[in-house]
């Protein structure tokens, strides 16, 4: 229902703050555009290679972003991304950073009625929106289908608060192909 969209964002958290995030994006209708899993290994399609290449370009386009573990699955994408932090600090931010940044802004990446909410620059929402837009454009150029949707609306995210949680998410990402064999 377009009018009843619920945000998955943590209320009042500053998504421009230095933090590590686990993000998941799914293809429209979970169509396996990006490849297939064979013997617990992802075999990427040309569309999956586009997603991979664009993800790898991210830190060059956005120098405040650090990529950690990630995977392009046939119908979804998982990644750990650090925003505004050094690679060695991912997972070491702790809950105190999350608590300290609550309340800085609460802008949602959507339009509702006549009020336009905005995505702050250098935020997680802006990173994801630009990544989805670029991959969609490139995939649709390749398949000669300019108006086709590639990604589902929105995405899931989780703020990674410590090294234990970071290790669990890394393990989940690494084992994802095995879960889909």
JSON list of C-alpha atoms in Angstrom, two decimals:
[
{"chain": "A", "resi": 1, "resn": "UNK", "atom": "CA", "xyz": [0.00, 0.00, 0.00]},
{"chain": "A", "resi": 2, "resn": "UNK", "atom": "CA", "xyz": [1.76, 3.14, -1.17]},
{"chain": "A", "resi": 3, "resn": "UNK", "atom": "CA", "xyz": [0.23, 5.45, 1.45]},
{"chain": "A", "resi": 4, "resn": "UNK", "atom": "CA", "xyz": [1.01, 3.20, 4.42]},
{"chain": "A", "resi": 5, "resn": "UNK", "atom": "CA", "xyz": [4.73, 2.67, 3.98]},
{"chain": "A", "resi": 6, "resn": "UNK", "atom": "CA", "xyz": [6.51, 2.05, 7.26]},
{"chain": "A", "resi": 7, "resn": "UNK", "atom": "CA", "xyz": [10.10, 3.18, 7.68]},
{"chain": "A", "resi": 8, "resn": "UNK", "atom": "CA", "xyz": [12.59, 0.55, 8.76]},
{"chain": "A", "resi": 9, "resn": "UNK", "atom": "CA", "xyz": [14.99, 3.22, 10.00]},
{"chain": "A", "resi": 10, "resn": "UNK", "atom": "CA", "xyz": [15.76, 3.58, 13.70]},
{"chain": "A", "resi": 11, "resn": "UNK", "atom": "CA", "xyz": [13.80, 6.63, 14.86]},
{"chain": "A", "resi": 12, "resn": "UNK", "atom": "CA", "xyz": [15.93, 9.69, 15.61]},
{"chain": "A", "resi": 13, "resn": "UNK", "atom": "CA", "xyz": [19.25, 8.05, 14.71]},
{"chain": "A", "resi": 14, "resn": "UNK", "atom": "CA", "xyz": [21.63, 10.24, 12.71]},
{"chain": "A", "resi": 15, "resn": "UNK", "atom": "CA", "xyz": [22.31, 8.13, 9.63]},
{"chain": "A", "resi": 16, "resn": "UNK", "atom": "CA", "xyz": [25.10, 10.52, 8.64]},
{"chain": "A", "resi": 17, "resn": "UNK", "atom": "CA", "xyz": [26.96, 9.61, 11.84]},
{"chain": "A", "resi": 18, "resn": "UNK", "atom": "CA", "xyz": [30.14, 7.57, 11.85]},
{"chain": "A", "resi": 19, "resn": "UNK", "atom": "CA", "xyz": [28.84, 4.02, 12.15]},
{"chain": "A", "resi": 20, "resn": "UNK", "atom": "CA", "xyz": [28.90, 0.56, 10.61]},
{"chain": "A", "resi": 21, "resn": "UNK", "atom": "CA", "xyz": [25.75, -0.77, 8.99]},
{"chain": "A", "resi": 22, "resn": "UNK", "atom": "CA", "xyz": [24.52, -4.09, 7.67]},
{"chain": "A", "resi": 23, "resn": "UNK", "atom": "CA", "xyz": [22.33, -3.46, 4.63]},
{"chain": "A", "resi": 24, "resn": "UNK", "atom": "CA", "xyz": [20.18, -5.78, 2.53]},
{"chain": "A", "resi": 25, "resn": "UNK", "atom": "CA", "xyz": [18.57, -4.90, -0.78]},
{"chain": "A", "resi": 26, "resn": "UNK", "atom": "CA", "xyz": [16.27, -7.20, -2.76]},
{"chain": "A", "resi": 27, "resn": "UNK", "atom": "CA", "xyz": [15.44, -7.33, -6.45]},
{"chain": "A", "resi": 28, "resn": "UNK", "atom": "CA", "xyz": [11.96, -6.42, -7.56]},
{"chain": "A", "resi": 29, "resn": "UNK", "atom": "CA", "xyz": [9.69, -9.43, -6.95]},
{"chain": "A", "resi": 30, "resn": "UNK", "atom": "CA", "xyz": [12.82, -11.34, -5.85]},
{"chain": "A", "resi": 31, "resn": "UNK", "atom": "CA", "xyz": [13.63, -12.16, -9.47]},
{"chain": "A", "resi": 32, "resn": "UNK", "atom": "CA", "xyz": [17.11, -13.77, -9.65]},
{"chain": "A", "resi": 33, "resn": "UNK", "atom": "CA", "xyz": [18.62, -11.16, -11.99]},
{"chain": "A", "resi": 34, "resn": "UNK", "atom": "CA", "xyz": [22.13, -11.31, -10.61]},
{"chain": "A", "resi": 35, "resn": "UNK", "atom": "CA", "xyz": [23.02, -14.94, -11.24]},
{"chain": "A", "resi": 36, "resn": "UNK", "atom": "CA", "xyz": [22.51, -18.31, -9.61]},
{"chain": "A", "resi": 37, "resn": "UNK", "atom": "CA", "xyz": [23.94, -20.42, -6.82]},
{"chain": "A", "resi": 38, "resn": "UNK", "atom": "CA", "xyz": [25.64, -23.66, -7.83]},
{"chain": "A", "resi": 39, "resn": "UNK", "atom": "CA", "xyz": [27.36, -25.88, -5.24]},
{"chain": "A", "resi": 40, "resn": "UNK", "atom": "CA", "xyz": [27.21, -23.09, -2.63]},
{"chain": "A", "resi": 41, "resn": "UNK", "atom": "CA", "xyz": [28.95, -20.65, -5.00]},
{"chain": "A", "resi": 42, "resn": "UNK", "atom": "CA", "xyz": [27.37, -17.62, -6.65]},
{"chain": "A", "resi": 43, "resn": "UNK", "atom": "CA", "xyz": [27.74, -17.56, -10.42]},
{"chain": "A", "resi": 44, "resn": "UNK", "atom": "CA", "xyz": [27.10, -13.95, -11.36]},
{"chain": "A", "resi": 45, "resn": "UNK", "atom": "CA", "xyz": [25.17, -12.89, -14.42]},
{"chain": "A", "resi": 46, "resn": "UNK", "atom": "CA", "xyz": [26.19, -9.79, -16.34]},
{"chain": "A", "resi": 47, "resn": "UNK", "atom": "CA", "xyz": [23.75, -7.87, -14.13]},
{"chain": "A", "resi": 48, "resn": "UNK", "atom": "CA", "xyz": [25.36, -9.29, -11.00]},
{"chain": "A", "resi": 49, "resn": "UNK", "atom": "CA", "xyz": [28.73, -8.15, -12.30]},
{"chain": "A", "resi": 50, "resn": "UNK", "atom": "CA", "xyz": [27.34, -4.63, -12.70]},
{"chain": "A", "resi": 51, "resn": "UNK", "atom": "CA", "xyz": [26.17, -4.68, -9.07]},
{"chain": "A", "resi": 52, "resn": "UNK", "atom": "CA", "xyz": [29.60, -5.95, -7.95]},
{"chain": "A", "resi": 53, "resn": "UNK", "atom": "CA", "xyz": [31.49, -3.35, -9.99]},
{"chain": "A", "resi": 54, "resn": "UNK", "atom": "CA", "xyz": [29.34, -0.46, -8.80]},
{"chain": "A", "resi": 55, "resn": "UNK", "atom": "CA", "xyz": [29.71, -1.56, -5.18]},
{"chain": "A", "resi": 56, "resn": "UNK", "atom": "CA", "xyz": [33.48, -1.71, -5.55]},
{"chain": "A", "resi": 57, "resn": "UNK", "atom": "CA", "xyz": [33.44, 1.86, -6.95]},
{"chain": "A", "resi": 58, "resn": "UNK", "atom": "CA", "xyz": [31.66, 3.15, -3.84]},
{"chain": "A", "resi": 59, "resn": "UNK", "atom": "CA", "xyz": [34.73, 4.15, -1.75]},
{"chain": "A", "resi": 60, "resn": "UNK", "atom": "CA", "xyz": [36.25, 5.94, -4.74]},
{"chain": "A", "resi": 61, "resn": "UNK", "atom": "CA", "xyz": [33.09, 7.97, -5.26]},
{"chain": "A", "resi": 62, "resn": "UNK", "atom": "CA", "xyz": [32.49, 8.46, -1.53]},
{"chain": "A", "resi": 63, "resn": "UNK", "atom": "CA", "xyz": [35.85, 8.60, 0.32]},
{"chain": "A", "resi": 64, "resn": "UNK", "atom": "CA", "xyz": [34.13, 8.56, 3.74]},
{"chain": "A", "resi": 65, "resn": "UNK", "atom": "CA", "xyz": [32.71, 5.09, 3.03]},
{"chain": "A", "resi": 66, "resn": "UNK", "atom": "CA", "xyz": [34.53, 1.84, 3.81]},
{"chain": "A", "resi": 67, "resn": "UNK", "atom": "CA", "xyz": [33.38, -1.52, 2.43]},
{"chain": "A", "resi": 68, "resn": "UNK", "atom": "CA", "xyz": [33.59, -4.57, 4.62]},
{"chain": "A", "resi": 69, "resn": "UNK", "atom": "CA", "xyz": [32.10, -8.00, 3.85]},
{"chain": "A", "resi": 70, "resn": "UNK", "atom": "CA", "xyz": [29.49, -8.07, 1.06]},
{"chain": "A", "resi": 71, "resn": "UNK", "atom": "CA", "xyz": [27.89, -10.45, -1.43]},
{"chain": "A", "resi": 72, "resn": "UNK", "atom": "CA", "xyz": [25.76, -10.24, -4.55]},
{"chain": "A", "resi": 73, "resn": "UNK", "atom": "CA", "xyz": [23.22, -13.05, -4.43]},
{"chain": "A", "resi": 74, "resn": "UNK", "atom": "CA", "xyz": [20.88, -13.95, -7.31]},
{"chain": "A", "resi": 75, "resn": "UNK", "atom": "CA", "xyz": [17.96, -11.94, -5.94]},
{"chain": "A", "resi": 76, "resn": "UNK", "atom": "CA", "xyz": [19.48, -9.79, -3.21]},
{"chain": "A", "resi": 77, "resn": "UNK", "atom": "CA", "xyz": [22.56, -7.98, -1.98]},
{"chain": "A", "resi": 78, "resn": "UNK", "atom": "CA", "xyz": [24.08, -7.91, 1.52]},
{"chain": "A", "resi": 79, "resn": "UNK", "atom": "CA", "xyz": [26.85, -5.63, 2.70]},
{"chain": "A", "resi": 80, "resn": "UNK", "atom": "CA", "xyz": [28.56, -4.22, 5.74]},
{"chain": "A", "resi": 81, "resn": "UNK", "atom": "CA", "xyz": [29.49, -0.61, 5.17]},
{"chain": "A", "resi": 82, "resn": "UNK", "atom": "CA", "xyz": [31.25, 1.88, 7.41]},
{"chain": "A", "resi": 83, "resn": "UNK", "atom": "CA", "xyz": [30.37, 5.53, 6.98]},
{"chain": "A", "resi": 84, "resn": "UNK", "atom": "CA", "xyz": [32.71, 8.23, 8.27]},
{"chain": "A", "resi": 85, "resn": "UNK", "atom": "CA", "xyz": [35.07, 5.84, 10.01]},
{"chain": "A", "resi": 86, "resn": "UNK", "atom": "CA", "xyz": [38.40, 4.16, 9.41]},
{"chain": "A", "resi": 87, "resn": "UNK", "atom": "CA", "xyz": [38.31, 0.49, 8.33]},
{"chain": "A", "resi": 88, "resn": "UNK", "atom": "CA", "xyz": [39.92, -0.68, 11.55]},
{"chain": "A", "resi": 89, "resn": "UNK", "atom": "CA", "xyz": [37.20, 0.95, 13.66]},
{"chain": "A", "resi": 90, "resn": "UNK", "atom": "CA", "xyz": [34.27, -0.98, 12.14]},
{"chain": "A", "resi": 91, "resn": "UNK", "atom": "CA", "xyz": [32.72, -3.01, 14.93]},
{"chain": "A", "resi": 92, "resn": "UNK", "atom": "CA", "xyz": [34.49, -1.03, 17.64]},
{"chain": "A", "resi": 93, "resn": "UNK", "atom": "CA", "xyz": [32.08, 1.87, 17.80]},
{"chain": "A", "resi": 94, "resn": "UNK", "atom": "CA", "xyz": [29.99, 0.33, 20.56]},
{"chain": "A", "resi": 95, "resn": "UNK", "atom": "CA", "xyz": [26.53, 1.24, 21.73]},
{"chain": "A", "resi": 96, "resn": "UNK", "atom": "CA", "xyz": [27.73, 4.54, 23.18]},
{"chain": "A", "resi": 97, "resn": "UNK", "atom": "CA", "xyz": [28.24, 5.95, 19.66]},
{"chain": "A", "resi": 98, "resn": "UNK", "atom": "CA", "xyz": [24.75, 4.92, 18.65]},
{"chain": "A", "resi": 99, "resn": "UNK", "atom": "CA", "xyz": [23.27, 6.46, 21.79]},
{"chain": "A", "resi": 100, "resn": "UNK", "atom": "CA", "xyz": [25.28, 9.67, 21.39]},
{"chain": "A", "resi": 101, "resn": "UNK", "atom": "CA", "xyz": [24.01, 10.23, 17.85]},
{"chain": "A", "resi": 102, "resn": "UNK", "atom": "CA", "xyz": [20.33, 9.73, 18.49]},
{"chain": "A", "resi": 103, "resn": "UNK", "atom": "CA", "xyz": [18.28, 12.82, 17.83]},
{"chain": "A", "resi": 104, "resn": "UNK", "atom": "CA", "xyz": [20.46, 14.52, 15.23]},
{"chain": "A", "resi": 105, "resn": "UNK", "atom": "CA", "xyz": [17.90, 14.15, 12.44]},
{"chain": "A", "resi": 106, "resn": "UNK", "atom": "CA", "xyz": [14.97, 12.01, 11.47]},
{"chain": "A", "resi": 107, "resn": "UNK", "atom": "CA", "xyz": [14.52, 12.58, 7.76]},
{"chain": "A", "resi": 108, "resn": "UNK", "atom": "CA", "xyz": [12.95, 9.71, 5.88]},
{"chain": "A", "resi": 109, "resn": "UNK", "atom": "CA", "xyz": [13.86, 8.97, 2.27]},
{"chain": "A", "resi": 110, "resn": "UNK", "atom": "CA", "xyz": [10.37, 9.46, 0.89]},
{"chain": "A", "resi": 111, "resn": "UNK", "atom": "CA", "xyz": [7.59, 11.85, -0.09]},
{"chain": "A", "resi": 112, "resn": "UNK", "atom": "CA", "xyz": [4.39, 11.95, 1.89]},
{"chain": "A", "resi": 113, "resn": "UNK", "atom": "CA", "xyz": [1.49, 14.15, 0.88]},
{"chain": "A", "resi": 114, "resn": "UNK", "atom": "CA", "xyz": [2.82, 17.61, 0.09]},
{"chain": "A", "resi": 115, "resn": "UNK", "atom": "CA", "xyz": [5.73, 17.37, 2.52]},
{"chain": "A", "resi": 116, "resn": "UNK", "atom": "CA", "xyz": [9.01, 16.36, 0.92]},
{"chain": "A", "resi": 117, "resn": "UNK", "atom": "CA", "xyz": [11.45, 14.61, 3.21]},
{"chain": "A", "resi": 118, "resn": "UNK", "atom": "CA", "xyz": [15.05, 14.70, 2.16]},
{"chain": "A", "resi": 119, "resn": "UNK", "atom": "CA", "xyz": [18.07, 12.44, 2.32]},
{"chain": "A", "resi": 120, "resn": "UNK", "atom": "CA", "xyz": [20.98, 14.21, 3.95]},
{"chain": "A", "resi": 121, "resn": "UNK", "atom": "CA", "xyz": [24.14, 14.04, 1.89]},
{"chain": "A", "resi": 122, "resn": "UNK", "atom": "CA", "xyz": [26.66, 11.46, 3.06]},
{"chain": "A", "resi": 123, "resn": "UNK", "atom": "CA", "xyz": [23.94, 9.46, 4.79]},
{"chain": "A", "resi": 124, "resn": "UNK", "atom": "CA", "xyz": [23.23, 5.76, 4.48]},
{"chain": "A", "resi": 125, "resn": "UNK", "atom": "CA", "xyz": [19.98, 6.51, 2.64]},
{"chain": "A", "resi": 126, "resn": "UNK", "atom": "CA", "xyz": [21.79, 8.63, 0.06]},
{"chain": "A", "resi": 127, "resn": "UNK", "atom": "CA", "xyz": [24.46, 5.97, -0.44]},
{"chain": "A", "resi": 128, "resn": "UNK", "atom": "CA", "xyz": [21.84, 3.25, -1.01]},
{"chain": "A", "resi": 129, "resn": "UNK", "atom": "CA", "xyz": [19.67, 5.45, -3.26]},
{"chain": "A", "resi": 130, "resn": "UNK", "atom": "CA", "xyz": [22.61, 6.39, -5.47]},
{"chain": "A", "resi": 131, "resn": "UNK", "atom": "CA", "xyz": [23.84, 2.79, -5.63]},
{"chain": "A", "resi": 132, "resn": "UNK", "atom": "CA", "xyz": [20.39, 1.51, -6.59]},
{"chain": "A", "resi": 133, "resn": "UNK", "atom": "CA", "xyz": [19.90, 4.27, -9.17]},
{"chain": "A", "resi": 134, "resn": "UNK", "atom": "CA", "xyz": [23.28, 3.69, -10.83]},
{"chain": "A", "resi": 135, "resn": "UNK", "atom": "CA", "xyz": [22.94, -0.09, -10.97]},
{"chain": "A", "resi": 136, "resn": "UNK", "atom": "CA", "xyz": [19.38, 0.20, -12.26]},
{"chain": "A", "resi": 137, "resn": "UNK", "atom": "CA", "xyz": [20.43, 2.59, -15.02]},
{"chain": "A", "resi": 138, "resn": "UNK", "atom": "CA", "xyz": [23.35, 0.39, -16.12]},
{"chain": "A", "resi": 139, "resn": "UNK", "atom": "CA", "xyz": [21.33, -2.86, -15.99]},
{"chain": "A", "resi": 140, "resn": "UNK", "atom": "CA", "xyz": [18.44, -1.31, -17.88]},
{"chain": "A", "resi": 141, "resn": "UNK", "atom": "CA", "xyz": [20.78, 0.06, -20.55]},
{"chain": "A", "resi": 142, "resn": "UNK", "atom": "CA", "xyz": [22.16, -3.43, -21.03]},
{"chain": "A", "resi": 143, "resn": "UNK", "atom": "CA", "xyz": [18.75, -5.08, -21.25]},
{"chain": "A", "resi": 144, "resn": "UNK", "atom": "CA", "xyz": [17.32, -2.18, -23.28]},
{"chain": "A", "resi": 145, "resn": "UNK", "atom": "CA", "xyz": [14.48, -1.68, -20.83]},
{"chain": "A", "resi": 146, "resn": "UNK", "atom": "CA", "xyz": [14.73, 1.90, -19.53]},
{"chain": "A", "resi": 147, "resn": "UNK", "atom": "CA", "xyz": [11.72, 1.84, -17.21]},
{"chain": "A", "resi": 148, "resn": "UNK", "atom": "CA", "xyz": [12.12, -1.59, -15.60]},
{"chain": "A", "resi": 149, "resn": "UNK", "atom": "CA", "xyz": [12.49, -1.78, -11.85]},
{"chain": "A", "resi": 150, "resn": "UNK", "atom": "CA", "xyz": [15.53, -3.67, -10.63]},
{"chain": "A", "resi": 151, "resn": "UNK", "atom": "CA", "xyz": [15.27, -3.20, -6.87]},
{"chain": "A", "resi": 152, "resn": "UNK", "atom": "CA", "xyz": [12.43, -3.41, -4.40]},
{"chain": "A", "resi": 153, "resn": "UNK", "atom": "CA", "xyz": [11.50, -0.15, -2.79]},
{"chain": "A", "resi": 154, "resn": "UNK", "atom": "CA", "xyz": [13.45, 0.64, 0.37]},
{"chain": "A", "resi": 155, "resn": "UNK", "atom": "CA", "xyz": [16.07, -1.59, 2.01]},
{"chain": "A", "resi": 156, "resn": "UNK", "atom": "CA", "xyz": [16.82, -3.15, 5.38]},
{"chain": "A", "resi": 157, "resn": "UNK", "atom": "CA", "xyz": [19.58, -1.91, 7.61]},
{"chain": "A", "resi": 158, "resn": "UNK", "atom": "CA", "xyz": [21.00, -2.66, 11.01]},
{"chain": "A", "resi": 159, "resn": "UNK", "atom": "CA", "xyz": [23.48, -0.56, 12.95]},
{"chain": "A", "resi": 160, "resn": "UNK", "atom": "CA", "xyz": [26.42, -2.75, 13.97]},
{"chain": "A", "resi": 161, "resn": "UNK", "atom": "CA", "xyz": [27.23, -1.92, 17.58]},
{"chain": "A", "resi": 162, "resn": "UNK", "atom": "CA", "xyz": [30.19, -4.13, 18.50]},
{"chain": "A", "resi": 163, "resn": "UNK", "atom": "CA", "xyz": [32.71, -6.68, 17.25]},
{"chain": "A", "resi": 164, "resn": "UNK", "atom": "CA", "xyz": [30.60, -9.68, 18.28]},
{"chain": "A", "resi": 165, "resn": "UNK", "atom": "CA", "xyz": [27.71, -8.45, 16.17]},
{"chain": "A", "resi": 166, "resn": "UNK", "atom": "CA", "xyz": [30.12, -7.61, 13.34]},
{"chain": "A", "resi": 167, "resn": "UNK", "atom": "CA", "xyz": [31.51, -11.14, 13.36]},
{"chain": "A", "resi": 168, "resn": "UNK", "atom": "CA", "xyz": [28.01, -12.63, 13.29]},
{"chain": "A", "resi": 169, "resn": "UNK", "atom": "CA", "xyz": [26.98, -10.50, 10.31]},
{"chain": "A", "resi": 170, "resn": "UNK", "atom": "CA", "xyz": [30.21, -11.29, 8.44]},
{"chain": "A", "resi": 171, "resn": "UNK", "atom": "CA", "xyz": [29.59, -15.00, 9.04]},
{"chain": "A", "resi": 172, "resn": "UNK", "atom": "CA", "xyz": [25.98, -14.67, 7.86]},
{"chain": "A", "resi": 173, "resn": "UNK", "atom": "CA", "xyz": [27.10, -12.98, 4.63]},
{"chain": "A", "resi": 174, "resn": "UNK", "atom": "CA", "xyz": [29.82, -15.57, 3.98]},
{"chain": "A", "resi": 175, "resn": "UNK", "atom": "CA", "xyz": [27.40, -18.47, 4.52]},
{"chain": "A", "resi": 176, "resn": "UNK", "atom": "CA", "xyz": [24.56, -16.94, 2.48]},
{"chain": "A", "resi": 177, "resn": "UNK", "atom": "CA", "xyz": [25.28, -18.89, -0.74]},
{"chain": "A", "resi": 178, "resn": "UNK", "atom": "CA", "xyz": [25.26, -22.16, 1.18]},
{"chain": "A", "resi": 179, "resn": "UNK", "atom": "CA", "xyz": [21.79, -21.30, 2.56]},
{"chain": "A", "resi": 180, "resn": "UNK", "atom": "CA", "xyz": [20.53, -20.87, -1.03]},
{"chain": "A", "resi": 181, "resn": "UNK", "atom": "CA", "xyz": [22.08, -23.98, -2.60]}
]
